[in-house]
Amino acid sequence: MDDTASGGAAARILSAAEELFAARGFAGVSARDIAERAGEKKASVFYHFGSKPELFQRVLERYYAAHAEALGSASAGPGDARERLHRLIDAYLDFAEDHEAYMRLVQHEIAAGSEFLPEVQRGLALLLDRVQAILADLVPATGPLSARQFFLTFSGIVNAYQVFAPALGPLWGEDPRKTGARRERRAHVHWVADALLAGLEGERRRA
Amino acid sequence: MDDTASGGAAARILSAAEELFAARGFAGVSARDIAERAGEKKASVFYHFGSKPELFQRVLERYYAAHAEALGSASAGPGDARERLHRLIDAYLDFAEDHEAYMRLVQHEIAAGSEFLPEVQRGLALLLDRVQAILADLVPATGPLSARQFFLTFSGIVNAYQVFAPALGPLWGEDPRKTGARRERRAHVHWVADALLAGLEGERRRA
DNA sequence: GTCTATATCTCGATAGAC
DNA sequence: GTCTATCGAGATATAGAC
């Protein structure tokens, strides 16, 4: 059994590393910081995980698994394209709300051109697959209205709120993490999805 | 005259810092790294800029000024809301293409919860202002269709391509920096803008 | 498995010759 | 203004007692 699954020292270190890496990035966190937050000694970090880069990979892997699981069932079920798209959006938003630290971490590492990029790409590839499956009969295979363009657009829309809004602070007015603010954002994203579907419908009628 | 404007040692250091901070964030770059890329000695970095945080602020300020200038004229001119919105989008896309390193840097620092966030917020506040001025008579003042929601949505859409697409690599198929790929993305963003404007038009007719 | 202690390195920053 | 040399702090990582 994986010793990081239960409540031992390794699990506490992994959780602490998760929070700190997400908050300050790979380079901004030291093994001492992680040990302190975990309530362990620094040497214990190296005993359980070998090195700082290895610990970071473990953090990424753990989240990747959670992300894949969250999206797995949401989009595969019954319903037409519109219903499945809205379910996928909700699943993505749910996951983003429950794993804010992860969203920041991924955003951080992608922006940094991280050496751990291959791990991140696996997660994105899965999501692109889902979107392509849903949009397959609504959009052209290539060009400005292809599935990959919409995938990138929706990723940006969801991530922007999760990562940017808290940083906007006074610019945004209210705390973006409050329930009311989240509900408003969710309504916005669903409205956008419907507006784009209506636009695609117009394109199909025209053709 | 500013000694960083011409081609002296200070200018080379500033350019090197710009690239490295954008690639790896503030904490991921050392003064030695910067000096080496600039072809200067480490002591020269401190002589010209005092400290690493001061150098970083200089990098941010330089870009902030360029960003403000780029958006200033684009959205203020004549035309109806649709025309001005498309001009703003083009200006943003132009700037993003010409200053890819800056986009990554801002994204990086926001995701990291940087201590330099106030500087970044000034740039975002300006853009939010522009969007609000353009959308003022098209959208409600509050709620899911308010200007700030669309601002965040469009920021996400533009940033996603600039920051995510290059990281997607093989997932994307072709090099996102090639002219053809950029033209396709630009057409996509303008199409999205028109679809959302059509949706807003529908809302207004319904009310 | 978990500690203390420490080896070794690199960091930001400075002093002082030139 | 630009160099070499170096400081003290804090980093990763390891050795070895328990």
Short mmCIF file of C-alpha atoms (C1' of nucleotides) in Angstrom, two decimals:
data_model
loop_
_atom_site.label_atom_id
_atom_site.label_comp_id
_atom_site.label_asym_id
_atom_site.label_seq_id
_atom_site.Cartn_x
_atom_site.Cartn_y
_atom_site.Cartn_z
CA MET A 1 0.00 0.00 0.00
CA ASP A 2 1.12 3.48 -0.83
CA ASP A 3 2.42 5.11 2.30
CA THR A 4 1.23 8.51 1.09
CA ALA A 5 -2.39 7.40 1.08
CA SER A 6 -2.88 7.17 4.83
CA GLY A 7 -2.15 9.83 7.44
CA GLY A 8 1.57 9.22 7.95
CA ALA A 9 4.47 11.60 7.69
CA ALA A 10 4.77 11.11 3.93
CA ALA A 11 1.13 12.04 3.44
CA ARG A 12 1.52 15.18 5.53
CA ILE A 13 4.61 16.17 3.56
CA LEU A 14 2.83 15.62 0.26
CA SER A 15 -0.09 17.77 1.34
CA ALA A 16 2.16 20.54 2.56
CA ALA A 17 4.19 20.43 -0.65
CA GLU A 18 1.01 20.64 -2.66
CA GLU A 19 -0.12 23.83 -0.97
CA LEU A 20 3.26 25.52 -1.03
CA PHE A 21 4.16 24.65 -4.61
CA ALA A 22 0.78 25.92 -5.70
CA ALA A 23 1.23 29.16 -3.83
CA ARG A 24 4.79 29.99 -4.80
CA GLY A 25 5.86 27.68 -7.61
CA PHE A 26 8.68 25.17 -7.67
CA ALA A 27 11.59 27.53 -7.19
CA GLY A 28 9.83 29.60 -4.53
CA VAL A 29 9.59 26.76 -2.03
CA SER A 30 12.36 25.12 -0.01
CA ALA A 31 12.47 21.71 1.59
CA ARG A 32 12.55 23.46 4.96
CA ASP A 33 9.32 25.32 4.17
CA ILE A 34 7.60 22.07 3.31
CA ALA A 35 8.87 20.28 6.39
CA GLU A 36 7.74 23.09 8.67
CA ARG A 37 4.24 23.22 7.27
CA ALA A 38 3.98 19.45 7.48
CA GLY A 39 5.17 19.44 11.09
CA GLU A 40 8.07 17.22 10.13
CA LYS A 41 11.83 17.60 9.93
CA LYS A 42 13.63 18.56 6.77
CA ALA A 43 15.53 15.28 6.53
CA SER A 44 12.23 13.43 6.49
CA VAL A 45 11.33 15.12 3.21
CA PHE A 46 14.41 13.69 1.54
CA TYR A 47 13.98 10.31 3.16
CA HIS A 48 10.45 9.88 1.81
CA PHE A 49 10.80 11.52 -1.59
CA GLY A 50 14.47 11.51 -2.48
CA SER A 51 14.74 14.97 -3.91
CA LYS A 52 12.76 18.13 -4.41
CA PRO A 53 12.07 17.52 -8.12
CA GLU A 54 10.83 14.00 -7.33
CA LEU A 55 8.49 15.37 -4.67
CA PHE A 56 7.17 17.86 -7.18
CA GLN A 57 6.45 15.14 -9.70
CA ARG A 58 4.51 13.22 -7.07
CA VAL A 59 2.38 16.27 -6.41
CA LEU A 60 1.63 16.67 -10.12
CA GLU A 61 0.81 13.00 -10.57
CA ARG A 62 -1.60 12.99 -7.67
CA TYR A 63 -3.54 15.89 -9.11
CA TYR A 64 -3.46 14.57 -12.62
CA ALA A 65 -5.19 11.42 -11.42
CA ALA A 66 -7.88 13.44 -9.62
CA HIS A 67 -8.45 15.61 -12.68
CA ALA A 68 -8.82 12.66 -15.01
CA GLU A 69 -11.27 11.01 -12.66
CA ALA A 70 -13.38 14.14 -12.30
CA LEU A 71 -13.85 14.54 -16.04
CA GLY A 72 -14.17 10.88 -16.87
CA SER A 73 -17.83 10.33 -16.15
CA ALA A 74 -19.21 13.82 -16.66
CA SER A 75 -19.05 14.00 -20.43
CA ALA A 76 -19.49 10.36 -21.37
CA GLY A 77 -23.14 10.00 -20.33
CA PRO A 78 -26.36 10.39 -22.33
CA GLY A 79 -27.90 13.51 -23.86
CA ASP A 80 -27.29 15.68 -26.90
CA ALA A 81 -24.18 17.75 -27.51
CA ARG A 82 -25.52 20.74 -25.63
CA GLU A 83 -26.37 18.77 -22.51
CA ARG A 84 -23.06 16.97 -22.47
CA LEU A 85 -21.15 20.20 -23.01
CA HIS A 86 -22.86 21.84 -20.08
CA ARG A 87 -22.14 18.79 -17.94
CA LEU A 88 -18.48 18.95 -18.92
CA ILE A 89 -18.37 22.64 -18.05
CA ASP A 90 -19.91 22.00 -14.66
CA ALA A 91 -17.48 19.20 -13.98
CA TYR A 92 -14.58 21.42 -14.89
CA LEU A 93 -15.86 24.27 -12.74
CA ASP A 94 -16.53 21.93 -9.82
CA PHE A 95 -13.04 20.55 -10.04
CA ALA A 96 -11.51 24.00 -10.33
CA GLU A 97 -13.36 25.17 -7.23
CA ASP A 98 -12.37 22.12 -5.21
CA HIS A 99 -8.73 22.20 -6.32
CA GLU A 100 -7.88 25.84 -6.63
CA ALA A 101 -4.29 25.23 -5.62
CA TYR A 102 -3.87 22.72 -8.41
CA MET A 103 -5.20 25.12 -11.02
CA ARG A 104 -2.72 27.74 -9.93
CA LEU A 105 0.08 25.23 -9.91
CA VAL A 106 -0.61 24.01 -13.43
CA GLN A 107 -1.01 27.55 -14.69
CA HIS A 108 2.22 28.48 -12.99
CA GLU A 109 4.21 25.65 -14.47
CA ILE A 110 2.83 26.09 -17.95
CA ALA A 111 3.60 29.79 -17.90
CA ALA A 112 7.07 28.95 -16.71
CA GLY A 113 7.75 26.49 -19.51
CA SER A 114 8.42 24.00 -16.79
CA GLU A 115 10.58 20.95 -17.10
CA PHE A 116 7.59 19.01 -15.79
CA LEU A 117 5.47 19.96 -18.78
CA PRO A 118 5.00 16.40 -20.10
CA GLU A 119 3.03 15.50 -16.97
CA VAL A 120 0.79 18.52 -17.46
CA GLN A 121 0.23 17.73 -21.11
CA ARG A 122 -1.26 14.36 -20.27
CA GLY A 123 -4.01 16.06 -18.32
CA LEU A 124 -4.73 18.55 -21.08
CA ALA A 125 -4.78 15.85 -23.75
CA LEU A 126 -7.57 14.09 -21.92
CA LEU A 127 -9.70 17.19 -21.74
CA LEU A 128 -9.11 18.02 -25.40
CA ASP A 129 -10.28 14.51 -26.23
CA ARG A 130 -13.54 15.02 -24.36
CA VAL A 131 -14.27 18.33 -26.02
CA GLN A 132 -13.51 16.95 -29.46
CA ALA A 133 -15.83 14.01 -28.89
CA ILE A 134 -18.69 16.29 -27.87
CA LEU A 135 -18.24 18.86 -30.62
CA ALA A 136 -17.43 16.40 -33.38
CA ASP A 137 -20.70 16.80 -35.27
CA LEU A 138 -21.14 20.51 -34.55
CA VAL A 139 -17.92 22.02 -35.81
CA PRO A 140 -15.63 21.67 -38.82
CA ALA A 141 -12.54 19.49 -38.46
CA THR A 142 -10.16 22.37 -39.10
CA GLY A 143 -10.08 26.15 -39.17
CA PRO A 144 -11.18 28.91 -36.82
CA LEU A 145 -14.22 26.97 -35.61
CA SER A 146 -12.49 23.66 -34.99
CA ALA A 147 -12.80 21.82 -31.69
CA ARG A 148 -9.27 22.61 -30.57
CA GLN A 149 -9.94 26.34 -30.83
CA PHE A 150 -13.01 26.00 -28.63
CA PHE A 151 -11.11 23.80 -26.25
CA LEU A 152 -8.46 26.44 -25.74
CA THR A 153 -11.09 29.13 -25.46
CA PHE A 154 -13.00 27.31 -22.73
CA SER A 155 -9.87 26.37 -20.85
CA GLY A 156 -8.94 30.02 -20.82
CA ILE A 157 -12.39 31.08 -19.64
CA VAL A 158 -12.46 28.65 -16.73
CA ASN A 159 -8.85 29.17 -15.72
CA ALA A 160 -9.09 32.93 -15.92
CA TYR A 161 -11.62 33.08 -13.13
CA GLN A 162 -9.85 30.58 -10.95
CA VAL A 163 -6.41 32.12 -11.29
CA PHE A 164 -6.95 35.76 -12.22
CA ALA A 165 -10.01 36.81 -10.28
CA PRO A 166 -8.54 36.32 -6.79
CA ALA A 167 -5.55 38.37 -7.90
CA LEU A 168 -7.77 41.17 -9.17
CA GLY A 169 -8.78 41.92 -5.61
CA PRO A 170 -10.38 45.37 -5.33
CA LEU A 171 -10.83 45.48 -9.10
CA TRP A 172 -13.36 42.69 -8.90
CA GLY A 173 -15.36 44.19 -6.05
CA GLU A 174 -16.34 41.15 -4.06
CA ASP A 175 -14.44 38.06 -3.02
CA PRO A 176 -14.48 35.80 -6.10
CA ARG A 177 -14.46 32.75 -3.86
CA LYS A 178 -17.77 33.53 -2.23
CA THR A 179 -20.70 31.35 -3.17
CA GLY A 180 -22.66 34.15 -4.79
CA ALA A 181 -19.73 35.27 -6.91
CA ARG A 182 -19.09 31.69 -8.01
CA ARG A 183 -22.72 31.19 -8.97
CA GLU A 184 -22.65 34.35 -11.05
CA ARG A 185 -19.51 33.23 -12.85
CA ARG A 186 -20.97 29.80 -13.49
CA ALA A 187 -24.07 31.36 -15.01
CA HIS A 188 -21.82 33.49 -17.20
CA VAL A 189 -19.86 30.52 -18.53
CA HIS A 190 -23.01 28.57 -19.32
CA TRP A 191 -24.47 31.60 -21.06
CA VAL A 192 -21.30 31.91 -23.15
CA ALA A 193 -21.51 28.24 -24.08
CA ASP A 194 -25.09 28.66 -25.27
CA ALA A 195 -24.22 31.79 -27.23
CA LEU A 196 -21.42 29.95 -29.01
CA LEU A 197 -23.66 26.95 -29.72
CA ALA A 198 -26.23 29.32 -31.19
CA GLY A 199 -23.52 30.85 -33.35
CA LEU A 200 -22.47 27.40 -34.56
CA GLU A 201 -26.09 26.60 -35.32
CA GLY A 202 -26.23 29.74 -37.47
CA GLU A 203 -23.12 28.64 -39.35
CA ARG A 204 -24.63 25.21 -40.05
CA ARG A 205 -27.86 26.73 -41.39
CA ARG A 206 -25.85 29.01 -43.62
CA ALA A 207 -23.88 26.13 -45.10
CA MET B 1 18.96 60.07 -20.80
CA ASP B 2 18.02 56.66 -19.50
CA ASP B 3 21.02 54.41 -19.72
CA THR B 4 18.79 51.42 -20.34
CA ALA B 5 17.47 52.88 -23.58
CA SER B 6 20.64 52.57 -25.64
CA GLY B 7 22.73 49.48 -26.17
CA GLY B 8 24.89 49.62 -23.04
CA ALA B 9 25.45 47.03 -20.37
CA ALA B 10 22.33 48.09 -18.45
CA ALA B 11 20.17 47.62 -21.53
CA ARG B 12 21.60 44.17 -22.18
CA ILE B 13 20.98 43.18 -18.56
CA LEU B 14 17.41 44.43 -18.70
CA SER B 15 16.71 42.45 -21.85
CA ALA B 16 18.27 39.31 -20.43
CA ALA B 17 16.30 39.70 -17.20
CA GLU B 18 13.11 40.13 -19.18
CA GLU B 19 13.56 36.85 -21.01
CA LEU B 20 14.65 34.86 -17.99
CA PHE B 21 12.01 36.17 -15.59
CA ALA B 22 9.37 35.42 -18.21
CA ALA B 23 10.66 31.90 -18.66
CA ARG B 24 11.15 30.91 -15.03
CA GLY B 25 9.56 33.53 -12.80
CA PHE B 26 11.17 35.72 -10.20
CA ALA B 27 12.35 33.01 -7.83
CA GLY B 28 13.59 30.75 -10.62
CA VAL B 29 16.23 33.15 -11.87
CA SER B 30 19.49 34.14 -10.22
CA ALA B 31 21.57 37.25 -10.75
CA ARG B 32 24.26 35.01 -12.16
CA ASP B 33 21.86 33.61 -14.76
CA ILE B 34 20.96 37.10 -15.87
CA ALA B 35 24.56 38.27 -16.04
CA GLU B 36 25.59 35.26 -18.09
CA ARG B 37 22.84 35.69 -20.64
CA ALA B 38 23.61 39.40 -20.88
CA GLY B 39 27.32 38.72 -21.38
CA GLU B 40 28.11 40.76 -18.28
CA LYS B 41 29.45 40.05 -14.82
CA LYS B 42 27.21 39.43 -11.85
CA ALA B 43 28.43 42.52 -9.98
CA SER B 44 27.34 44.65 -12.91
CA VAL B 45 23.74 43.59 -12.34
CA PHE B 46 23.81 44.97 -8.82
CA TYR B 47 25.72 48.07 -9.83
CA HIS B 48 23.09 49.06 -12.40
CA PHE B 49 19.92 47.93 -10.65
CA GLY B 50 20.69 47.77 -6.96
CA SER B 51 18.90 44.54 -6.14
CA LYS B 52 17.05 41.70 -7.78
CA PRO B 53 13.57 42.95 -6.77
CA GLU B 54 14.39 46.41 -8.16
CA LEU B 55 15.48 44.88 -11.44
CA PHE B 56 12.27 42.92 -11.59
CA GLN B 57 10.20 46.04 -11.00
CA ARG B 58 12.01 47.76 -13.84
CA VAL B 59 11.13 44.90 -16.14
CA LEU B 60 7.46 45.10 -15.13
CA GLU B 61 7.32 48.88 -15.48
CA ARG B 62 8.80 48.80 -18.95
CA TYR B 63 6.15 46.37 -20.11
CA TYR B 64 3.33 48.04 -18.29
CA ALA B 65 4.09 51.26 -20.16
CA ALA B 66 4.11 49.43 -23.49
CA HIS B 67 0.83 47.70 -22.70
CA ALA B 68 -0.93 50.90 -21.72
CA GLU B 69 0.28 52.62 -24.87
CA ALA B 70 -0.85 49.79 -27.11
CA LEU B 71 -4.41 49.80 -25.80
CA GLY B 72 -4.75 53.52 -25.43
CA SER B 73 -5.65 54.51 -28.96
CA ALA B 74 -7.21 51.30 -30.19
CA SER B 75 -10.49 51.47 -28.32
CA ALA B 76 -10.97 55.22 -27.97
CA GLY B 77 -11.63 56.01 -31.65
CA PRO B 78 -14.89 56.27 -33.60
CA GLY B 79 -17.35 53.53 -34.50
CA ASP B 80 -20.10 51.59 -32.76
CA ALA B 81 -19.54 49.17 -29.91
CA ARG B 82 -18.93 46.23 -32.22
CA GLU B 83 -16.27 48.02 -34.24
CA ARG B 84 -14.49 49.30 -31.17
CA LEU B 85 -14.58 45.90 -29.49
CA HIS B 86 -12.99 44.26 -32.51
CA ARG B 87 -10.33 46.97 -32.60
CA LEU B 88 -9.60 46.36 -28.90
CA ILE B 89 -9.32 42.64 -29.52
CA ASP B 90 -6.92 43.19 -32.40
CA ALA B 91 -4.85 45.56 -30.32
CA TYR B 92 -4.67 43.02 -27.51
CA LEU B 93 -3.76 40.21 -29.88
CA ASP B 94 -1.13 42.35 -31.60
CA PHE B 95 0.42 43.23 -28.28
CA ALA B 96 0.33 39.64 -27.08
CA GLU B 97 2.11 38.48 -30.23
CA ASP B 98 4.77 41.15 -30.02
CA HIS B 99 5.38 40.70 -26.29
CA GLU B 100 4.99 37.02 -25.65
CA ALA B 101 7.54 37.08 -22.85
CA TYR B 102 5.54 39.74 -21.02
CA MET B 103 2.33 37.75 -21.24
CA ARG B 104 4.04 34.74 -19.75
CA LEU B 105 5.61 36.84 -17.06
CA VAL B 106 2.33 38.41 -15.98
CA GLN B 107 0.57 35.05 -16.05
CA HIS B 108 3.39 33.53 -14.08
CA GLU B 109 3.39 36.14 -11.36
CA ILE B 110 -0.38 36.19 -11.02
CA ALA B 111 -0.51 32.44 -10.71
CA ALA B 112 2.26 32.60 -8.14
CA GLY B 113 0.50 35.18 -5.98
CA SER B 114 3.49 37.40 -6.51
CA GLU B 115 4.51 40.18 -4.18
CA PHE B 116 4.62 42.41 -7.25
CA LEU B 117 0.92 42.00 -7.87
CA PRO B 118 0.04 45.68 -7.39
CA GLU B 119 2.11 46.57 -10.45
CA VAL B 120 0.30 43.95 -12.49
CA GLN B 121 -3.09 45.13 -11.28
CA ARG B 122 -2.51 48.59 -12.71
CA GLY B 123 -2.24 47.10 -16.19
CA LEU B 124 -5.36 45.01 -15.74
CA ALA B 125 -7.37 47.91 -14.33
CA LEU B 126 -6.73 49.89 -17.50
CA LEU B 127 -7.96 47.10 -19.72
CA LEU B 128 -11.05 46.53 -17.59
CA ASP B 129 -11.80 50.23 -17.94
CA ARG B 130 -11.67 50.03 -21.73
CA VAL B 131 -13.93 47.02 -21.89
CA GLN B 132 -16.44 48.57 -19.52
CA ALA B 133 -16.56 51.77 -21.58
CA ILE B 134 -17.24 49.84 -24.78
CA LEU B 135 -19.83 47.47 -23.35
CA ALA B 136 -21.58 50.04 -21.15
CA ASP B 137 -24.75 50.27 -23.24
CA LEU B 138 -24.83 46.62 -24.29
CA VAL B 139 -24.74 44.78 -20.98
CA PRO B 140 -26.34 45.06 -17.55
CA ALA B 141 -24.35 46.74 -14.79
CA THR B 142 -24.28 43.61 -12.64
CA GLY B 143 -24.87 39.89 -12.86
CA PRO B 144 -23.66 37.11 -15.15
CA LEU B 145 -23.66 39.35 -18.22
CA SER B 146 -21.87 42.31 -16.68
CA ALA B 147 -18.83 43.88 -18.30
CA ARG B 148 -16.39 42.50 -15.75
CA GLN B 149 -17.46 38.94 -16.55
CA PHE B 150 -16.81 39.51 -20.25
CA PHE B 151 -13.54 41.21 -19.45
CA LEU B 152 -12.31 38.18 -17.57
CA THR B 153 -13.60 35.87 -20.27
CA PHE B 154 -11.76 37.71 -23.04
CA SER B 155 -8.58 38.03 -21.05
CA GLY B 156 -8.68 34.29 -20.57
CA ILE B 157 -9.31 33.63 -24.23
CA VAL B 158 -6.41 35.78 -25.40
CA ASN B 159 -4.00 34.66 -22.71
CA ALA B 160 -4.82 31.01 -23.17
CA TYR B 161 -3.48 30.97 -26.70
CA GLN B 162 -0.42 32.99 -25.90
CA VAL B 163 0.58 31.02 -22.84
CA PHE B 164 -1.01 27.59 -23.21
CA ALA B 165 -0.79 26.84 -26.89
CA PRO B 166 3.01 26.80 -27.14
CA ALA B 167 3.04 24.44 -24.17
CA LEU B 168 0.54 22.12 -25.83
CA GLY B 169 3.16 21.22 -28.41
CA PRO B 170 2.21 18.04 -30.28
CA LEU B 171 -1.36 18.31 -28.97
CA TRP B 172 -1.90 21.41 -31.06
CA GLY B 173 -0.48 19.95 -34.25
CA GLU B 174 1.29 22.91 -35.77
CA ASP B 175 3.48 25.60 -34.26
CA PRO B 176 1.06 28.11 -32.69
CA ARG B 177 3.52 30.91 -33.43
CA LYS B 178 3.38 30.46 -37.18
CA THR B 179 1.56 33.11 -39.15
CA GLY B 180 -1.14 30.77 -40.39
CA ALA B 181 -1.90 29.45 -36.92
CA ARG B 182 -2.07 32.97 -35.54
CA ARG B 183 -4.45 34.06 -38.29
CA GLU B 184 -6.71 31.12 -37.54
CA ARG B 185 -6.76 31.93 -33.84
CA ARG B 186 -7.49 35.58 -34.54
CA ALA B 187 -10.43 34.62 -36.74
CA HIS B 188 -11.68 32.39 -33.93
CA VAL B 189 -11.54 35.15 -31.33
CA HIS B 190 -13.37 37.59 -33.59
CA TRP B 191 -15.98 34.97 -34.33
CA VAL B 192 -16.48 34.39 -30.61
CA ALA B 193 -16.86 38.13 -30.05
CA ASP B 194 -19.55 38.32 -32.71
CA ALA B 195 -21.37 35.29 -31.32
CA LEU B 196 -21.43 36.86 -27.87
CA LEU B 197 -22.62 40.19 -29.26
CA ALA B 198 -25.41 38.36 -31.07
CA GLY B 199 -26.34 36.66 -27.82
CA LEU B 200 -26.46 40.00 -26.04
CA GLU B 201 -28.62 41.37 -28.82
CA GLY B 202 -31.01 38.50 -28.23
CA GLU B 203 -31.14 39.29 -24.52
CA ARG B 204 -31.96 42.93 -25.25
CA ARG B 205 -34.77 42.01 -27.63
CA ARG B 206 -36.19 39.67 -25.02
CA ALA B 207 -36.24 42.37 -22.35
"C1'" DG C 1 11.82 5.75 10.31
"C1'" DT C 2 13.17 9.75 12.46
"C1'" DC C 3 16.38 12.65 14.39
"C1'" DT C 4 21.04 15.90 14.74
"C1'" DA C 5 24.74 17.42 12.59
"C1'" DT C 6 27.09 18.65 8.83
"C1'" DA C 7 29.08 18.77 4.04
"C1'" DT C 8 28.72 21.35 -0.02
"C1'" DC C 9 26.79 24.49 -2.97
"C1'" DT C 10 24.71 28.68 -4.67
"C1'" DC C 11 22.34 32.62 -3.52
"C1'" DG C 12 22.07 37.99 -3.07
"C1'" DA C 13 24.88 41.58 -2.07
"C1'" DT C 14 29.24 44.25 -0.97
"C1'" DA C 15 34.22 45.83 -0.69
"C1'" DG C 16 37.83 47.54 -2.87
"C1'" DA C 17 41.41 47.41 -6.71
"C1'" DC C 18 41.76 49.31 -11.17
"C1'" DG D 1 32.01 51.54 -14.57
"C1'" DT D 2 33.76 47.11 -14.44
"C1'" DC D 3 36.34 43.75 -12.45
"C1'" DT D 4 37.92 39.91 -8.55
"C1'" DA D 5 37.24 38.30 -4.22
"C1'" DT D 6 34.48 37.37 -0.64
"C1'" DC D 7 30.80 37.65 2.98
"C1'" DG D 8 26.87 35.58 5.47
"C1'" DA D 9 22.65 33.27 4.75
"C1'" DG D 10 20.09 29.67 3.28
"C1'" DA D 11 19.67 26.04 -0.11
"C1'" DT D 12 19.85 20.70 -1.29
"C1'" DA D 13 21.31 16.61 0.21
"C1'" DT D 14 23.77 13.09 3.11
"C1'" DA D 15 25.94 10.60 7.17
"C1'" DG D 16 25.28 8.32 11.05
"C1'" DA D 17 23.33 7.89 15.90
"C1'" DC D 18 19.19 6.18 17.82
#
